[in-house]
Short mmCIF file of N, CA and C in Angstrom, two decimals:
data_model
loop_
_atom_site.label_atom_id
_atom_site.label_comp_id
_atom_site.label_asym_id
_atom_site.label_seq_id
_atom_site.Cartn_x
_atom_site.Cartn_y
_atom_site.Cartn_z
N UNK A 1 142.04 79.84 80.22
CA UNK A 1 140.46 80.00 79.89
C UNK A 1 139.51 79.84 81.22
N UNK A 2 140.12 79.11 81.89
CA UNK A 2 139.36 78.85 83.57
C UNK A 2 139.51 80.19 84.10
N UNK A 3 140.70 80.92 84.18
CA UNK A 3 140.87 82.06 85.01
C UNK A 3 140.03 82.84 84.59
N UNK A 4 140.03 83.24 83.49
CA UNK A 4 138.98 84.35 82.77
C UNK A 4 137.77 84.28 83.15
N UNK A 5 137.48 82.79 83.09
CA UNK A 5 135.81 82.73 83.32
C UNK A 5 135.63 82.71 84.58
N UNK A 6 136.36 82.25 85.88
CA UNK A 6 136.34 82.50 87.25
C UNK A 6 136.67 84.10 87.69
N UNK A 7 137.04 84.92 86.97
CA UNK A 7 137.30 86.20 87.00
C UNK A 7 136.04 87.07 86.54
N UNK A 8 135.42 86.43 85.17
CA UNK A 8 134.46 87.21 85.25
C UNK A 8 133.09 86.89 85.73
N UNK A 9 132.82 85.75 86.28
CA UNK A 9 131.86 84.92 87.11
C UNK A 9 132.09 86.16 88.77
N UNK A 10 133.12 86.14 89.23
CA UNK A 10 133.24 86.82 90.18
C UNK A 10 132.93 88.46 90.02
N UNK A 11 133.41 89.05 88.85
CA UNK A 11 132.79 90.52 88.49
C UNK A 11 131.56 90.50 88.82
N UNK A 12 130.88 89.23 87.88
CA UNK A 12 129.38 89.52 88.24
C UNK A 12 128.86 89.45 89.19
N UNK A 13 129.06 88.53 90.18
CA UNK A 13 128.73 88.34 91.53
C UNK A 13 128.60 89.62 92.23
N UNK A 14 129.97 90.40 92.34
CA UNK A 14 130.55 91.67 92.89
C UNK A 14 129.19 92.78 92.39
N UNK A 15 129.50 93.03 91.21
CA UNK A 15 128.35 93.71 90.78
C UNK A 15 126.40 93.53 90.84
N UNK A 16 125.97 92.38 90.94
CA UNK A 16 125.00 92.03 91.57
C UNK A 16 125.14 92.15 92.82
N UNK A 17 126.05 92.00 93.90
CA UNK A 17 125.77 92.12 95.33
C UNK A 17 125.94 93.78 95.39
N UNK A 18 126.39 94.25 95.07
CA UNK A 18 126.31 96.10 94.77
C UNK A 18 125.38 96.63 94.67
N UNK A 19 124.44 95.95 93.46
CA UNK A 19 123.55 96.51 93.50
C UNK A 19 122.32 96.29 94.24
N UNK A 20 122.08 94.90 94.52
CA UNK A 20 121.06 94.62 95.65
C UNK A 20 121.46 95.45 96.80
N UNK A 21 122.66 95.56 97.49
CA UNK A 21 122.84 96.66 98.60
C UNK A 21 122.52 98.09 98.39
N UNK A 22 123.07 98.22 97.48
CA UNK A 22 122.52 100.15 96.61
C UNK A 22 121.05 99.82 96.85
N UNK A 23 120.29 99.13 96.35
CA UNK A 23 118.89 99.28 96.37
C UNK A 23 118.24 98.88 97.51
N UNK A 24 118.55 98.18 98.17
CA UNK A 24 117.79 98.01 99.67
C UNK A 24 118.65 99.47 100.83
N UNK A 25 119.73 100.22 100.61
CA UNK A 25 119.82 101.30 101.02
C UNK A 25 119.20 102.77 100.83
N UNK A 26 118.46 102.24 99.60
CA UNK A 26 117.45 103.31 99.16
C UNK A 26 116.48 103.32 99.31
N UNK A 27 115.84 102.25 99.95
CA UNK A 27 114.23 101.87 100.73
C UNK A 27 114.40 101.80 101.72
N UNK A 28 115.25 102.83 102.59
CA UNK A 28 115.11 102.27 104.29
C UNK A 28 114.69 103.49 105.02
N UNK A 29 113.92 104.07 104.40
CA UNK A 29 113.36 105.57 104.95
C UNK A 29 112.03 105.33 105.84
N UNK A 30 112.17 105.78 107.03
CA UNK A 30 110.72 105.47 107.82
C UNK A 30 110.06 107.02 107.94
N UNK A 31 108.78 107.02 108.06
CA UNK A 31 107.99 108.39 108.35
C UNK A 31 106.80 108.17 109.48
N UNK A 32 106.75 108.90 110.34
CA UNK A 32 105.85 108.70 111.16
C UNK A 32 105.19 109.73 111.68
N UNK A 33 104.20 109.70 112.31
CA UNK A 33 103.32 110.99 112.88
C UNK A 33 102.02 110.62 113.62
N UNK A 34 101.09 111.50 113.58
CA UNK A 34 99.81 111.33 114.61
C UNK A 34 99.13 112.17 114.24
N UNK A 35 97.90 111.49 113.48
CA UNK A 35 96.74 112.56 112.98
C UNK A 35 95.35 112.70 114.19
N UNK A 36 95.19 114.36 114.30
CA UNK A 36 94.75 114.73 115.13
C UNK A 36 93.67 115.59 114.59
N UNK A 37 92.43 116.24 115.08
CA UNK A 37 91.42 117.19 114.68
C UNK A 37 92.16 118.58 115.04
N UNK A 38 92.14 119.35 114.32
CA UNK A 38 92.87 120.93 114.19
C UNK A 38 92.46 121.43 115.45
N UNK A 39 91.00 121.48 115.32
CA UNK A 39 90.61 122.95 116.65
C UNK A 39 90.80 121.92 118.32
N UNK A 40 90.32 121.01 118.21
CA UNK A 40 89.89 120.05 119.62
C UNK A 40 91.30 119.09 119.89
N UNK A 41 92.41 118.98 118.49
CA UNK A 41 93.41 118.33 119.06
C UNK A 41 93.22 116.95 119.35
N UNK A 42 91.90 116.04 119.40
CA UNK A 42 91.40 114.73 119.39
C UNK A 42 92.16 114.16 118.55
N UNK A 43 92.28 112.86 118.83
CA UNK A 43 92.93 111.70 118.09
C UNK A 43 91.99 111.26 117.09
N UNK A 44 92.36 111.17 115.71
CA UNK A 44 91.24 110.73 114.37
C UNK A 44 91.82 109.65 114.06
N UNK A 45 91.47 108.72 114.45
CA UNK A 45 91.88 106.80 113.81
C UNK A 45 91.19 106.63 112.68
N UNK A 46 91.21 105.78 112.00
CA UNK A 46 91.26 105.05 110.86
C UNK A 46 91.08 105.88 109.45
N UNK A 47 91.99 106.87 109.38
CA UNK A 47 92.40 107.96 108.58
C UNK A 47 93.40 107.11 107.56
N UNK A 48 93.20 107.39 106.26
CA UNK A 48 94.13 106.60 105.28
C UNK A 48 95.15 107.39 105.07
N UNK A 49 96.63 107.08 105.34
CA UNK A 49 97.82 107.74 105.12
C UNK A 49 98.22 107.07 103.81
N UNK A 50 98.53 107.74 102.80
CA UNK A 50 99.01 107.37 101.54
C UNK A 50 100.30 108.15 100.99
N UNK A 51 101.24 107.84 100.05
CA UNK A 51 102.65 108.09 99.81
C UNK A 51 102.57 107.53 98.19
N UNK A 52 102.68 108.69 97.49
CA UNK A 52 102.97 108.47 96.24
C UNK A 52 103.99 109.22 95.70
N UNK A 53 104.85 108.83 94.49
CA UNK A 53 105.70 109.23 93.80
C UNK A 53 105.64 109.60 92.43
N UNK A 54 105.57 110.81 92.32
CA UNK A 54 104.69 111.48 90.71
C UNK A 54 103.47 110.66 90.13
N UNK A 55 102.75 110.91 91.35
CA UNK A 55 101.44 110.43 91.03
C UNK A 55 101.05 109.03 90.90
N UNK A 56 102.22 107.91 91.52
CA UNK A 56 101.96 106.73 91.61
C UNK A 56 102.10 106.38 93.24
N UNK A 57 101.09 105.68 93.79
CA UNK A 57 101.08 105.05 95.23
C UNK A 57 102.07 104.16 95.29
N UNK A 58 102.78 104.49 96.31
CA UNK A 58 103.57 103.48 96.49
C UNK A 58 103.75 102.84 97.89
N UNK A 59 102.64 103.16 98.66
CA UNK A 59 102.60 102.85 99.89
C UNK A 59 101.11 103.42 100.74
N UNK A 60 101.05 102.70 101.71
CA UNK A 60 99.45 103.17 102.42
C UNK A 60 99.62 102.43 103.27
N UNK A 61 98.87 103.08 104.27
CA UNK A 61 98.43 102.54 105.79
C UNK A 61 97.16 103.15 106.32
N UNK A 62 96.62 102.62 107.11
CA UNK A 62 95.93 102.95 108.05
C UNK A 62 96.58 103.55 109.49
N UNK A 63 95.88 104.72 109.84
CA UNK A 63 95.93 105.04 111.20
C UNK A 63 95.70 104.55 112.53
N UNK A 64 96.46 104.05 113.46
CA UNK A 64 95.85 103.34 114.52
C UNK A 64 95.12 103.70 115.44
N UNK A 65 94.52 103.37 116.54
CA UNK A 65 93.47 103.70 117.21
C UNK A 65 93.96 105.13 118.06
N UNK A 66 95.35 105.12 118.38
CA UNK A 66 96.22 106.00 119.13
C UNK A 66 96.04 107.48 118.25
N UNK A 67 95.74 107.14 117.05
CA UNK A 67 96.49 108.32 115.85
C UNK A 67 97.60 108.27 115.10
N UNK A 68 98.37 107.17 115.54
CA UNK A 68 100.02 107.45 115.10
C UNK A 68 99.54 106.49 114.01
N UNK A 69 100.65 106.75 113.22
CA UNK A 69 101.27 106.03 111.61
C UNK A 69 102.57 105.86 111.67
N UNK A 70 102.78 105.11 111.10
CA UNK A 70 104.42 104.79 110.54
C UNK A 70 104.37 103.84 109.35
N UNK A 71 105.31 104.58 108.38
CA UNK A 71 105.42 104.09 106.95
C UNK A 71 106.85 103.80 106.80
N UNK A 72 107.12 102.22 106.67
CA UNK A 72 108.58 101.89 106.45
C UNK A 72 109.10 101.77 105.21
N UNK A 73 110.57 101.44 104.91
CA UNK A 73 111.00 100.96 103.57
C UNK A 73 110.67 102.01 102.47
N UNK A 74 110.74 103.26 102.90
CA UNK A 74 110.28 104.52 101.54
C UNK A 74 111.57 104.86 100.83
N UNK A 75 111.54 105.34 99.83
CA UNK A 75 112.98 105.54 99.21
C UNK A 75 112.84 107.00 99.48
N UNK A 76 114.51 107.17 99.41
CA UNK A 76 115.18 108.21 99.92
C UNK A 76 114.85 109.41 98.69
N UNK A 77 113.60 109.68 98.43
CA UNK A 77 113.34 110.63 97.11
C UNK A 77 112.32 111.67 97.87
N UNK A 78 111.89 112.82 97.59
CA UNK A 78 110.71 113.54 97.31
C UNK A 78 109.65 112.96 97.25
N UNK A 79 108.65 112.71 98.27
CA UNK A 79 107.71 111.98 98.00
C UNK A 79 106.14 112.71 98.38
N UNK A 80 105.14 112.42 98.15
CA UNK A 80 103.82 113.17 98.49
C UNK A 80 103.13 112.47 99.77
N UNK A 81 102.76 113.10 100.87
CA UNK A 81 101.90 112.32 101.89
C UNK A 81 100.90 112.75 101.72
N UNK A 82 99.68 111.92 101.78
CA UNK A 82 98.17 112.38 101.42
C UNK A 82 97.52 111.47 102.78
N UNK A 83 96.42 112.04 103.65
CA UNK A 83 95.94 111.77 104.61
C UNK A 83 94.41 111.90 104.56
N UNK A 84 93.54 111.14 104.27
CA UNK A 84 92.54 111.04 104.03
C UNK A 84 91.24 110.35 105.40
N UNK A 85 90.13 111.17 105.61
CA UNK A 85 88.95 110.85 106.27
C UNK A 85 87.87 110.96 106.12
N UNK A 86 86.65 110.13 106.08
CA UNK A 86 85.71 110.82 105.49
C UNK A 86 85.00 112.11 105.77
N UNK A 87 84.88 112.35 107.18
CA UNK A 87 84.36 113.36 107.36
C UNK A 87 85.19 114.63 107.48
N UNK A 88 86.82 114.49 107.24
CA UNK A 88 87.34 115.91 107.26
C UNK A 88 88.53 116.41 105.79
N UNK A 89 88.74 117.17 105.65
CA UNK A 89 89.13 117.67 104.73
C UNK A 89 90.49 116.94 104.34
N UNK A 90 90.86 116.84 103.13
CA UNK A 90 92.16 115.85 102.88
C UNK A 90 93.34 116.91 103.15
N UNK A 91 94.37 116.29 103.79
CA UNK A 91 95.73 117.17 104.26
C UNK A 91 96.78 116.45 103.33
N UNK A 92 97.68 117.22 102.06
CA UNK A 92 98.67 116.76 101.46
C UNK A 92 99.98 117.59 101.73
N UNK A 93 101.08 116.97 102.00
CA UNK A 93 102.40 117.43 102.17
C UNK A 93 103.29 116.69 101.47
N UNK A 94 104.45 117.65 100.66
CA UNK A 94 105.70 116.91 100.17
C UNK A 94 106.52 117.19 101.10
N UNK A 95 107.69 115.82 101.09
CA UNK A 95 108.40 115.38 102.33
C UNK A 95 109.46 115.23 101.29
N UNK A 96 110.70 115.80 101.51
CA UNK A 96 112.21 115.17 100.91
C UNK A 96 112.74 114.59 101.90
N UNK A 97 112.50 113.03 101.56
CA UNK A 97 113.45 112.26 102.36
C UNK A 97 114.82 111.72 102.11
N UNK A 98 115.46 112.21 101.16
CA UNK A 98 116.75 112.45 100.57
C UNK A 98 117.66 112.39 101.44
N UNK A 99 118.01 113.24 102.30
CA UNK A 99 118.93 112.89 103.58
C UNK A 99 118.43 112.61 104.87
N UNK A 100 117.39 112.00 104.73
CA UNK A 100 116.86 111.45 106.33
C UNK A 100 116.40 110.28 105.96
N UNK A 101 116.82 109.41 107.44
CA UNK A 101 116.54 108.01 107.56
C UNK A 101 115.07 107.68 108.14
N UNK A 102 115.09 108.51 109.31
CA UNK A 102 114.04 108.40 109.79
C UNK A 102 113.12 110.17 110.16
N UNK A 103 111.76 109.83 109.72
CA UNK A 103 111.40 111.36 110.12
C UNK A 103 109.92 111.51 110.56
N UNK A 104 109.82 112.22 111.59
CA UNK A 104 108.73 112.41 112.37
C UNK A 104 107.73 113.53 112.07
N UNK A 105 106.74 113.49 111.32
CA UNK A 105 106.13 114.94 111.11
C UNK A 105 105.10 115.56 112.01
N UNK A 106 104.91 114.53 113.08
CA UNK A 106 104.67 115.58 113.92
C UNK A 106 102.83 115.44 114.22
N UNK A 107 102.58 116.54 114.64
CA UNK A 107 100.81 116.11 114.71
C UNK A 107 100.48 116.65 113.43
N UNK A 108 99.53 115.97 112.85
CA UNK A 108 99.18 116.41 111.35
C UNK A 108 97.29 116.74 111.86
N UNK A 109 96.90 117.92 111.85
CA UNK A 109 95.63 118.61 112.24
C UNK A 109 94.74 118.42 110.89
N UNK A 110 93.55 118.14 111.01
CA UNK A 110 92.50 117.83 110.10
C UNK A 110 91.56 118.74 110.52
N UNK A 111 91.01 119.27 109.60
CA UNK A 111 89.67 120.24 109.57
C UNK A 111 88.35 119.33 109.45
N UNK A 112 87.72 119.72 110.17
CA UNK A 112 85.97 119.12 109.56
C UNK A 112 85.52 119.92 108.57
N UNK A 113 85.08 118.58 107.45
CA UNK A 113 84.60 119.32 106.28
C UNK A 113 83.01 120.14 106.64
N UNK A 114 83.17 121.17 105.55
CA UNK A 114 81.75 122.00 105.92
C UNK A 114 81.50 121.60 104.83
N UNK A 115 80.43 120.31 104.86
CA UNK A 115 79.03 120.12 103.94
C UNK A 115 78.11 119.88 104.17
N UNK A 116 77.25 120.54 103.50
CA UNK A 116 75.60 120.75 103.70
C UNK A 116 74.83 119.52 102.60
N UNK A 117 74.16 118.76 103.53
CA UNK A 117 73.76 117.71 102.60
C UNK A 117 72.50 118.28 102.12
N UNK A 118 71.72 117.96 101.18
CA UNK A 118 70.02 118.28 100.73
C UNK A 118 69.40 117.22 101.44
N UNK A 119 68.11 117.73 101.56
CA UNK A 119 67.58 116.74 101.91
C UNK A 119 67.22 115.64 101.32
N UNK A 120 66.98 114.27 102.25
CA UNK A 120 67.32 113.12 101.74
C UNK A 120 65.77 112.20 102.45
N UNK A 121 65.22 111.84 101.43
CA UNK A 121 63.89 111.31 102.06
C UNK A 121 64.04 109.61 101.62
N UNK A 122 63.60 108.59 102.45
CA UNK A 122 63.43 107.35 102.10
C UNK A 122 62.46 106.83 102.61
N UNK A 123 62.12 106.03 101.11
CA UNK A 123 60.63 105.67 101.05
C UNK A 123 60.89 104.14 101.32
N UNK A 124 59.96 103.51 102.08
CA UNK A 124 60.26 101.69 101.86
C UNK A 124 58.58 101.43 101.75
N UNK A 125 58.76 100.67 100.73
CA UNK A 125 57.70 99.90 99.70
C UNK A 125 57.53 98.61 100.30
N UNK A 126 56.52 98.10 100.68
CA UNK A 126 56.47 96.57 101.21
C UNK A 126 55.22 96.00 100.11
N UNK A 127 55.43 94.93 99.82
CA UNK A 127 54.41 94.01 99.11
C UNK A 127 53.31 93.70 99.95
N UNK A 128 52.12 93.60 99.49
CA UNK A 128 51.08 93.51 100.85
C UNK A 128 50.40 91.84 100.20
#
């Protein structure tokens, strides 16, 4: 009876260890790149890089002052990358990480947003 119990306990330990190792191996992809203005190639900092899977955000980071970004511990699946900045058009790209550990998507060029604002009137009222 004790041998059966120890055998069952060892089997459970091996299965759990295998599951932990496999789940860690599934989330070890890294994606990096640099965000620049598309025409002048000047660095754009403070852009938000978001990674989503089937519409659910799984990771996000801000671009560094030198325009670079790096996202670690991503699952090895097909993911959607979105880069946003207030003054620029949104950039989206689908990336397949199934057979890749490290991916550098290079320079990502954002285009200035062509937005015409309506007239804005600011009134200040003071109590006398």
